[in-house]
PDB file of C-alpha atoms in Angstrom:
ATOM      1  CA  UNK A  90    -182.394 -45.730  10.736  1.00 34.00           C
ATOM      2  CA  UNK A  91    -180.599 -48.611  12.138  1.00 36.00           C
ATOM      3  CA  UNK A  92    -179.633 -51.481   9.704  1.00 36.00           C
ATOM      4  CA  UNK A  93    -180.208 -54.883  10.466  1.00 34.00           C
ATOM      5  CA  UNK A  94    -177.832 -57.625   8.830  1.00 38.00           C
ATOM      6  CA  UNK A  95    -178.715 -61.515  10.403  1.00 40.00           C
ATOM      7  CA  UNK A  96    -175.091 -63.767   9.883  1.00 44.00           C
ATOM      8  CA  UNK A  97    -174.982 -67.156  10.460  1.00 44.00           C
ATOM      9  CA  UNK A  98    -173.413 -68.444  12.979  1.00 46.00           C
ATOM     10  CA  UNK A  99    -173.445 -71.532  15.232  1.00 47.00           C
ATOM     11  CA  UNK A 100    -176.185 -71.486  17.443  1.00 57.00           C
ATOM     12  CA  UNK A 101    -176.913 -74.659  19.718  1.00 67.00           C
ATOM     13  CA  UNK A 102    -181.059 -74.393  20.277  1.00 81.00           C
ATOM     14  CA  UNK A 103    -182.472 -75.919  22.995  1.00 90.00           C
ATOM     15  CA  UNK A 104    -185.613 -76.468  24.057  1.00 93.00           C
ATOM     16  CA  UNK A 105    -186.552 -73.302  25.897  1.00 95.00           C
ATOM     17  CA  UNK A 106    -184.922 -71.810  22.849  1.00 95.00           C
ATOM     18  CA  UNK A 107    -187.382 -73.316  20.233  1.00 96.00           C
ATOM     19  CA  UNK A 108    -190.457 -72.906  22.363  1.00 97.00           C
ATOM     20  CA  UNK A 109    -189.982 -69.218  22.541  1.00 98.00           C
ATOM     21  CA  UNK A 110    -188.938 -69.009  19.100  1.00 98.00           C
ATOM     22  CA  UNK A 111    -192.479 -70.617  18.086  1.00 98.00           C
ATOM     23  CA  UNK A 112    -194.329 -68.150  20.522  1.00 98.00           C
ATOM     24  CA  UNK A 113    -192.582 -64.776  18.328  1.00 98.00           C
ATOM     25  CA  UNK A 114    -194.041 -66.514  15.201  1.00 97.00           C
ATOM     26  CA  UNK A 115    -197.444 -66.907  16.407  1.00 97.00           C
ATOM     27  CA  UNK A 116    -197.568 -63.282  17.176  1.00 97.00           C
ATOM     28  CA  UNK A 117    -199.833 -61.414  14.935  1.00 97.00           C
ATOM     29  CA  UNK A 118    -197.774 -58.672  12.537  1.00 95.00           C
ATOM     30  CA  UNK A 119    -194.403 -60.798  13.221  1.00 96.00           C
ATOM     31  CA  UNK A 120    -192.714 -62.417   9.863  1.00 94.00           C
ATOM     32  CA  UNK A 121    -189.895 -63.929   8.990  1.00 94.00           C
ATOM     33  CA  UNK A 122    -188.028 -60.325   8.675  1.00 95.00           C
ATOM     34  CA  UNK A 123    -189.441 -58.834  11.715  1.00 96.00           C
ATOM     35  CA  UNK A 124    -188.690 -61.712  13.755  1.00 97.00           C
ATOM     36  CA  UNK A 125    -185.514 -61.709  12.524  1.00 96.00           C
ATOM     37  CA  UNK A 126    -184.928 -58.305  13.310  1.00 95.00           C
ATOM     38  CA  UNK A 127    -186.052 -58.634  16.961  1.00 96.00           C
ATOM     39  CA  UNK A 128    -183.815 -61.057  17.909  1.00 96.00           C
ATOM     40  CA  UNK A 129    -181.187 -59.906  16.809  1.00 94.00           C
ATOM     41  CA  UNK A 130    -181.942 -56.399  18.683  1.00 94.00           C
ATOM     42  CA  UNK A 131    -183.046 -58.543  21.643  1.00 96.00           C
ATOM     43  CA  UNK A 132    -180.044 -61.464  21.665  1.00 95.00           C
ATOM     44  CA  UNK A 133    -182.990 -64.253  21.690  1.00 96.00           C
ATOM     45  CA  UNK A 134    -186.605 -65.029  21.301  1.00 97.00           C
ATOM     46  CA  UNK A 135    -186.922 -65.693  24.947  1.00 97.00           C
ATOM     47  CA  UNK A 136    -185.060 -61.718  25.531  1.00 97.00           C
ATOM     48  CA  UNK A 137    -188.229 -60.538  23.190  1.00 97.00           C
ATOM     49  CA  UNK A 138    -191.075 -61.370  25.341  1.00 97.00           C
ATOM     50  CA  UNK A 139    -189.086 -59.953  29.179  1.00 96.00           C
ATOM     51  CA  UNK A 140    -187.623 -56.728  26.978  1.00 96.00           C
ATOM     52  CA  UNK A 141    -189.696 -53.608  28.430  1.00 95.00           C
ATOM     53  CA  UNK A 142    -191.896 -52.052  25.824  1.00 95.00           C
ATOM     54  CA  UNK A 143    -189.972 -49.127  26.033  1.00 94.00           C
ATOM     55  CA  UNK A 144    -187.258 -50.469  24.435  1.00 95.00           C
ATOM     56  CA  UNK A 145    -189.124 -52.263  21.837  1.00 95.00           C
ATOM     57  CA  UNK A 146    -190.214 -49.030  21.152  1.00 94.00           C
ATOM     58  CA  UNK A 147    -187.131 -47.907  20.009  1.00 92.00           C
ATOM     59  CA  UNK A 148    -186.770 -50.877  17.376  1.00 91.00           C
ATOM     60  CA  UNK A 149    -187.327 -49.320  13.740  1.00 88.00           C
ATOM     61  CA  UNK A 150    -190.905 -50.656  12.669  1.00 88.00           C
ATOM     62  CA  UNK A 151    -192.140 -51.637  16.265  1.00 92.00           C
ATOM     63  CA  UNK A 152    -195.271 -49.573  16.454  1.00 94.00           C
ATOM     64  CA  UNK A 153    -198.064 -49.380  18.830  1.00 95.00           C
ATOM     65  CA  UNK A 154    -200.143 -52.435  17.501  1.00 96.00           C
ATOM     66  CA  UNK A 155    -197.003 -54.854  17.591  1.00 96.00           C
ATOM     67  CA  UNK A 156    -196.387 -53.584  20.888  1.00 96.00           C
ATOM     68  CA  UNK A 157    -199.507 -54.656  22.101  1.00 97.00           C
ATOM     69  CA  UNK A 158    -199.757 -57.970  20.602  1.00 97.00           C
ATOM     70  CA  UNK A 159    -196.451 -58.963  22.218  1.00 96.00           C
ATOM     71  CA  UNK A 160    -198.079 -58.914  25.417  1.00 95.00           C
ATOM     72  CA  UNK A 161    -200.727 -61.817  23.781  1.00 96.00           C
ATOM     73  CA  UNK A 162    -200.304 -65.083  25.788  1.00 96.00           C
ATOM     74  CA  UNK A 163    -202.355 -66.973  24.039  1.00 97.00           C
ATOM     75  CA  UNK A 164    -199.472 -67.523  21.869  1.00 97.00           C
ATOM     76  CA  UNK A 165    -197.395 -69.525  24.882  1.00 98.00           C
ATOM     77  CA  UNK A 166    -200.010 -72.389  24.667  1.00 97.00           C
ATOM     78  CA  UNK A 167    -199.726 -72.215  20.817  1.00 97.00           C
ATOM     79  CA  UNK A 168    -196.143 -72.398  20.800  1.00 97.00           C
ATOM     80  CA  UNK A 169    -196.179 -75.674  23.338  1.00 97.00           C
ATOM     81  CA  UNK A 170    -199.160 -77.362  21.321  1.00 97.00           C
ATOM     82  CA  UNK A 171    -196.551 -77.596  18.545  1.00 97.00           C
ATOM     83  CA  UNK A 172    -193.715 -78.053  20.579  1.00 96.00           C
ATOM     84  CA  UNK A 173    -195.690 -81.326  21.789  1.00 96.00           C
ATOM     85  CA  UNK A 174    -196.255 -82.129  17.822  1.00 96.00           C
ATOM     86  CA  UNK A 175    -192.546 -81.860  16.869  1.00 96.00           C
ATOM     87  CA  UNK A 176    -191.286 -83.976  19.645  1.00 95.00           C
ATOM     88  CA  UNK A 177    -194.135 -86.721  19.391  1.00 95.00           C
ATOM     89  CA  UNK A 178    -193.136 -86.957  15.466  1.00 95.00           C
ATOM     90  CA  UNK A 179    -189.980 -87.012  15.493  1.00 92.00           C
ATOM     91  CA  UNK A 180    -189.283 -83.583  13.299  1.00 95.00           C
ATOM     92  CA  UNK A 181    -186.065 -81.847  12.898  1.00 95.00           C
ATOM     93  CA  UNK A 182    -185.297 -78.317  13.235  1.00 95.00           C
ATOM     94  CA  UNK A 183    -183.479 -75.659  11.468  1.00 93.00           C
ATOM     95  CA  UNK A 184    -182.975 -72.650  12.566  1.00 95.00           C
ATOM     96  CA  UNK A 185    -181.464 -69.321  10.894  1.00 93.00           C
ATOM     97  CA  UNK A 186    -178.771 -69.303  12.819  1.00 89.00           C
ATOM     98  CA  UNK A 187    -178.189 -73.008  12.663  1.00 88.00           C
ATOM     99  CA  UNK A 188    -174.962 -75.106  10.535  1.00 85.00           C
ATOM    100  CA  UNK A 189    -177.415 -76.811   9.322  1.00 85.00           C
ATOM    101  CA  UNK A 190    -179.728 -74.194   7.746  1.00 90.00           C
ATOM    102  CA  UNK A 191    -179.266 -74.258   4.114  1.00 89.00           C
ATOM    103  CA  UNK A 192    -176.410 -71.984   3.318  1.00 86.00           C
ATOM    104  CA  UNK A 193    -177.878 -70.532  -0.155  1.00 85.00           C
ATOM    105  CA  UNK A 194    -181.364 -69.870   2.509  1.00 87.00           C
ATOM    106  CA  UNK A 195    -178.796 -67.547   4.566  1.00 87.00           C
ATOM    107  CA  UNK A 196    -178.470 -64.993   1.634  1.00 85.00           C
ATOM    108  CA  UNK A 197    -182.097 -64.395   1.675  1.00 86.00           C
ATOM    109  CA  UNK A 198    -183.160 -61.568   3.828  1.00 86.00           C
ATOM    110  CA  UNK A 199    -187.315 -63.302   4.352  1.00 88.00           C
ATOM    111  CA  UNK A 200    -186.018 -66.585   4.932  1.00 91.00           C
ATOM    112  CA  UNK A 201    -187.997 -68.533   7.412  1.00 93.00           C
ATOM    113  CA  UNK A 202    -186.676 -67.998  11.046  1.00 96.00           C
ATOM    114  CA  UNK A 203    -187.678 -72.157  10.892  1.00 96.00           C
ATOM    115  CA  UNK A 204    -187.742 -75.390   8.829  1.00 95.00           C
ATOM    116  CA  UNK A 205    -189.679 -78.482   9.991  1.00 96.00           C
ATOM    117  CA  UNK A 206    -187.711 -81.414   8.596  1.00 95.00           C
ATOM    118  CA  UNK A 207    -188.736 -85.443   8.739  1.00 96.00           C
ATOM    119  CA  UNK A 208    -186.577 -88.027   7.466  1.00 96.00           C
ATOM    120  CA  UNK A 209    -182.788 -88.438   6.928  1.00 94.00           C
ATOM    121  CA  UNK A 210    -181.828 -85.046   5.270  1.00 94.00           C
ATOM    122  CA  UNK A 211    -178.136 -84.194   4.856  1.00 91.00           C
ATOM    123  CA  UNK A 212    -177.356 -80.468   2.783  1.00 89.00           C
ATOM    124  CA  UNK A 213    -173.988 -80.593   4.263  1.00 85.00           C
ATOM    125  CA  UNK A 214    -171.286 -79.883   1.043  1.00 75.00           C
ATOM    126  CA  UNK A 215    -173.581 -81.209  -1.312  1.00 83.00           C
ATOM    127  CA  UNK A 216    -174.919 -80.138  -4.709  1.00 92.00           C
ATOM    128  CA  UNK A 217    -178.795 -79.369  -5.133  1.00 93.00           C
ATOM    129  CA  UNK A 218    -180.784 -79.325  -8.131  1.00 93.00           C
ATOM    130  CA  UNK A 219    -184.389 -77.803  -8.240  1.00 93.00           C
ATOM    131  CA  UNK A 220    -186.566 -79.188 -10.565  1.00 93.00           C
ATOM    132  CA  UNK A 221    -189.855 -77.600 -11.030  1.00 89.00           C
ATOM    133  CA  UNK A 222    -192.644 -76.984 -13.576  1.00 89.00           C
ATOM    134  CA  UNK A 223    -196.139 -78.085 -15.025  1.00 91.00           C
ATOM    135  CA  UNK A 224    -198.957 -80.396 -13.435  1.00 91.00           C
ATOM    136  CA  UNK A 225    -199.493 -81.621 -16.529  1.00 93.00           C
ATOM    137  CA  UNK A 226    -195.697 -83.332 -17.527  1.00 94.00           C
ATOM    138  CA  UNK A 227    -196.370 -84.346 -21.153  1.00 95.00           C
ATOM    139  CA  UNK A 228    -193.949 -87.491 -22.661  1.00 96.00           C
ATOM    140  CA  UNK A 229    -191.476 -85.072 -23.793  1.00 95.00           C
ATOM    141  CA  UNK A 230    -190.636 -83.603 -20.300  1.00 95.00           C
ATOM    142  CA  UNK A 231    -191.055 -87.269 -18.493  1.00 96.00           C
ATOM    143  CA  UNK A 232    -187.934 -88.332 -20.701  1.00 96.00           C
ATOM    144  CA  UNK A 233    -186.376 -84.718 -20.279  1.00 96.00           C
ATOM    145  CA  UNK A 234    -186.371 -85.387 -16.557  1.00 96.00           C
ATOM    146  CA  UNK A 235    -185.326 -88.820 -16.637  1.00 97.00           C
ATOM    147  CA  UNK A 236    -182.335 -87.849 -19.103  1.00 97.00           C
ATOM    148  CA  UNK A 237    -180.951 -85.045 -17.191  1.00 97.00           C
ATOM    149  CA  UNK A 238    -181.570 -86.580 -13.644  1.00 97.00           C
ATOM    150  CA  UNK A 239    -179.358 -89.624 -15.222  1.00 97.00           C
ATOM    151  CA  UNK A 240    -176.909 -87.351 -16.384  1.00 97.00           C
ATOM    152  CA  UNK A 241    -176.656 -85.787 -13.337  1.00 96.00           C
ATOM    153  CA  UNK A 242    -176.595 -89.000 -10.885  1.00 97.00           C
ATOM    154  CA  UNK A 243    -172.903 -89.324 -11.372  1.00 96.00           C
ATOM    155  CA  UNK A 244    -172.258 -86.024  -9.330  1.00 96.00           C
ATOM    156  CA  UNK A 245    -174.570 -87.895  -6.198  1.00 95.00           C
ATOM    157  CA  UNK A 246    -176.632 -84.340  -6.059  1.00 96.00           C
ATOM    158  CA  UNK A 247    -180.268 -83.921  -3.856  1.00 96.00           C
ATOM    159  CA  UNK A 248    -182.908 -83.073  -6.701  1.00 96.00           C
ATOM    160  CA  UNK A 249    -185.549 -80.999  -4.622  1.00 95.00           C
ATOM    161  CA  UNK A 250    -188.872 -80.533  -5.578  1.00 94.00           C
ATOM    162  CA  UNK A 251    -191.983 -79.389  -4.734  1.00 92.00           C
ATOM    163  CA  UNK A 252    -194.141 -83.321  -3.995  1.00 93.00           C
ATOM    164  CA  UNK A 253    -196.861 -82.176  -5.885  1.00 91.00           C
ATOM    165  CA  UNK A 254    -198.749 -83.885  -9.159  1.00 92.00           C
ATOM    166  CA  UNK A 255    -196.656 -83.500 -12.898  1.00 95.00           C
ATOM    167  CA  UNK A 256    -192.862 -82.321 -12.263  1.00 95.00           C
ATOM    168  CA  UNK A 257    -192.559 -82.680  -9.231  1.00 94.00           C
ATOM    169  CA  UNK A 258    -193.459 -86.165  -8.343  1.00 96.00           C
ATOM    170  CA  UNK A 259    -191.345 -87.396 -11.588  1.00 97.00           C
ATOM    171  CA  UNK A 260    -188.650 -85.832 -10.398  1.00 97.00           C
ATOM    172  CA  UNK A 261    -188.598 -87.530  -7.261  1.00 97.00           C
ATOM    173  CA  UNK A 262    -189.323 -90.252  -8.602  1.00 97.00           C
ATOM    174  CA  UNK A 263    -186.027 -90.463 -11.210  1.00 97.00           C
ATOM    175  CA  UNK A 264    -183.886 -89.220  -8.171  1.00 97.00           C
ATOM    176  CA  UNK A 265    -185.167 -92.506  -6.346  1.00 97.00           C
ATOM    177  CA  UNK A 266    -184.475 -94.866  -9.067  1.00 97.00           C
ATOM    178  CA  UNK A 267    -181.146 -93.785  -9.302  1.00 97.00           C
ATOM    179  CA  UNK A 268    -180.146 -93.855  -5.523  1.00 96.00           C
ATOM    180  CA  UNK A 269    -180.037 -90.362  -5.007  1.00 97.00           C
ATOM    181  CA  UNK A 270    -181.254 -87.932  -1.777  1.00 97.00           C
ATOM    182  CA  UNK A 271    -184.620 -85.973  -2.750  1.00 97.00           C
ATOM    183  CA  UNK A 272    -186.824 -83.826  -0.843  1.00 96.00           C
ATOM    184  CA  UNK A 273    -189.914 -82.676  -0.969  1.00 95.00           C
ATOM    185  CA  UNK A 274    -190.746 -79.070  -0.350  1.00 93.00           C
ATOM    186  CA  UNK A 275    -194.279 -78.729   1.169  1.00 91.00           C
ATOM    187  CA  UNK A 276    -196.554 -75.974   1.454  1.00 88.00           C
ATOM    188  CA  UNK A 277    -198.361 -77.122   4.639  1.00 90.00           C
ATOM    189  CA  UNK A 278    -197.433 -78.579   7.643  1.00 92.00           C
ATOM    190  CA  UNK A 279    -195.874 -81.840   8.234  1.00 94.00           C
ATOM    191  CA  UNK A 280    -198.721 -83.529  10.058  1.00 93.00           C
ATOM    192  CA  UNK A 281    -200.645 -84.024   5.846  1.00 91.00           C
ATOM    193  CA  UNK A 282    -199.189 -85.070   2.992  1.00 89.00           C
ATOM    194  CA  UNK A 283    -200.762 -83.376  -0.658  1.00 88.00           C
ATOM    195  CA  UNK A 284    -201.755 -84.900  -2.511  1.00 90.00           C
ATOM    196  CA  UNK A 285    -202.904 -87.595  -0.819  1.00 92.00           C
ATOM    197  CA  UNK A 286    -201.904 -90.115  -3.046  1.00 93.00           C
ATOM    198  CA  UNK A 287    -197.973 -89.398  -3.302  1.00 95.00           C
ATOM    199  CA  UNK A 288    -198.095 -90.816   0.431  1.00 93.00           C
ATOM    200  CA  UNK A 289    -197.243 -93.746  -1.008  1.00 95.00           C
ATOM    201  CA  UNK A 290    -193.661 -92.217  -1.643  1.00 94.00           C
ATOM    202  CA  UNK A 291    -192.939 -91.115   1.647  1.00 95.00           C
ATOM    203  CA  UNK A 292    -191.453 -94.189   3.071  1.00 94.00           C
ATOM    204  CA  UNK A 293    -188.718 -94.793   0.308  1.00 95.00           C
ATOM    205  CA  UNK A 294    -188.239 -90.793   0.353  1.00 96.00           C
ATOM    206  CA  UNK A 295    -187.145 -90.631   4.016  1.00 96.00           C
ATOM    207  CA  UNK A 296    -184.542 -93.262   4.017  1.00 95.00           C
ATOM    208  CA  UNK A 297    -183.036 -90.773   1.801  1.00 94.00           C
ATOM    209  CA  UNK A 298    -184.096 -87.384   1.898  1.00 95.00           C
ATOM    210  CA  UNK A 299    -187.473 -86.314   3.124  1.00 96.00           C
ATOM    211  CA  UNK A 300    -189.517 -83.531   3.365  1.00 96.00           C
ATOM    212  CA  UNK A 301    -188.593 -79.814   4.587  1.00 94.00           C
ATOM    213  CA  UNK A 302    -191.643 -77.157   5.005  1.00 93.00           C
ATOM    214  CA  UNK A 303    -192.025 -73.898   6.889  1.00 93.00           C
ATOM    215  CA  UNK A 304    -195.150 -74.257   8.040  1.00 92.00           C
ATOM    216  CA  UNK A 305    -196.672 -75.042  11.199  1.00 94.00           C
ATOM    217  CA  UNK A 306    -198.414 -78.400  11.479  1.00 93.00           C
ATOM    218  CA  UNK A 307    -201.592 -76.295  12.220  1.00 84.00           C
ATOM    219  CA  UNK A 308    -201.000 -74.496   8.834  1.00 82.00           C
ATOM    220  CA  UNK A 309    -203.780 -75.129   6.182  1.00 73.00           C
ATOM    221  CA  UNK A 310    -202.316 -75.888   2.563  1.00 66.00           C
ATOM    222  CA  UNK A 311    -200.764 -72.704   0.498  1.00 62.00           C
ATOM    223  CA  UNK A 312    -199.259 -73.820  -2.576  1.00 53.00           C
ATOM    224  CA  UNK A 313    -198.211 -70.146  -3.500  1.00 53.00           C
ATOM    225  CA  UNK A 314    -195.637 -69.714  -0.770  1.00 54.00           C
ATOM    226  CA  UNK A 315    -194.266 -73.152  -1.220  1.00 47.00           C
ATOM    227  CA  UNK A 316    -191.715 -72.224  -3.838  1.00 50.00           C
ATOM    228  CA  UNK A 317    -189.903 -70.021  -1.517  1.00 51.00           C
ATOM    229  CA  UNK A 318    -187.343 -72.182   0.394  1.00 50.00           C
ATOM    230  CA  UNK A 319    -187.037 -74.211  -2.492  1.00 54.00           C
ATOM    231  CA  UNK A 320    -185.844 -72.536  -5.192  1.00 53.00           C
ATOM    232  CA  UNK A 321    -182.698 -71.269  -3.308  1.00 54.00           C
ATOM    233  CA  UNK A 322    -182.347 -74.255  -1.569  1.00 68.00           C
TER     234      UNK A 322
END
């Protein structure tokens, strides 16, 4: 069985690059791993789709099924749709391979092949601070949050979270009042905003930090996948 290990690098994407890279995720059976592993057999995403299936073959895991749905078009007009969306919204990529893919996301064998940024995100030799927990933040872990995020604002690091009610929004809250980056992790695509009501935030977020997700714009809302990315962030 050949092993597969996926080190960073510096990779310069360009266009061609990301479109292709979309069209391997919209292919049914093909994660985060498998596309991963594909590539790296292949030397891109664009190499995947003109390799002979006889090849393919050979790649541990590629059975009969996968072969088949790499032959699926459909997924070319999927892959520009939301090529279209990132460049009419101004988005930011990060790819795998990328300097700026969080290094502590590198150590994790399923992390996404892509992030969808927006706003004015900088990870580069910075410290990060997760802060997660409850929907329903009682007084006790309001002040908790506020003390620590204080304590902490002295050492300028991003406080990620996850944008959602309790926690979350307190915490980027705090990290706003005292001038340092946050982001919000989503789990949906970067054409909504849940809840609704945090939009409000947005603005002030992206003039420092922003939002990072994994998901397509066409992605409905999964809030069981979002902690993912962020935790290791």
């Amino acid at each position: 069985m050949k092993i597969y290990t996926f080190q960073s690098q510096i990779f310069s994407m360009t266009t061609s690059d990301l479109f292709y890279i979309l069209a391997l995720q919209r292919i049914e059976g093909v994660g985060d791993i498998m596309a991963k592993k594909l590539i790296s057999h292949c030397g891109s995403a664009e190499a995947v789709f003109k390799t002979k299936t006889n090849q393919l073959a050979a790649i541990d895991g590629i059975g009969s099924i996968l072969l088949k749905n790499l032959k699926d078009q459909s997924v070319f007009d999927k892959a520009n749709k939301e090529l279209e969306f990132i460049q009419n919204n101004n988005i930011s990529i990060a790819y795998f391979q990328d300097e700026n893919y969080p290094d502590k996301l590198k150590h994790c064998f399923d992390a996404p092949v892509l992030l969808f940024t927006a706003g004015n995100i900088d990870l580069k030799n910075r410290r990060i601070i997760s802060i997660v927990g409850t929907r329903q933040i009682t007084s006790y872990g309001t002040e908790f949050c506020k003390k620590l995020i204080e304590d902490l604002a002295p050492l300028d690091p991003i406080i990620v979270s996850g944008f959602a009610y309790g926690v979350d929004i307190v915490a980027h809250q705090l990290a706003m009042e005292n001038n340092l980056q946050t982001i919000g992790v989503l789990a949906h695509g970067l054409n909504q905003i849940y809840p609704k009501n945090h939009k409000k935030y947005m603005a002030k977020m992206e003039t420092n930090g922003g939002f990072m997700t994994e998901f397509w714009s066409s992605t409905t809302r999964n809030i069981w996948l979002k902690w993912k990315p962020m935790v290791v962030l």
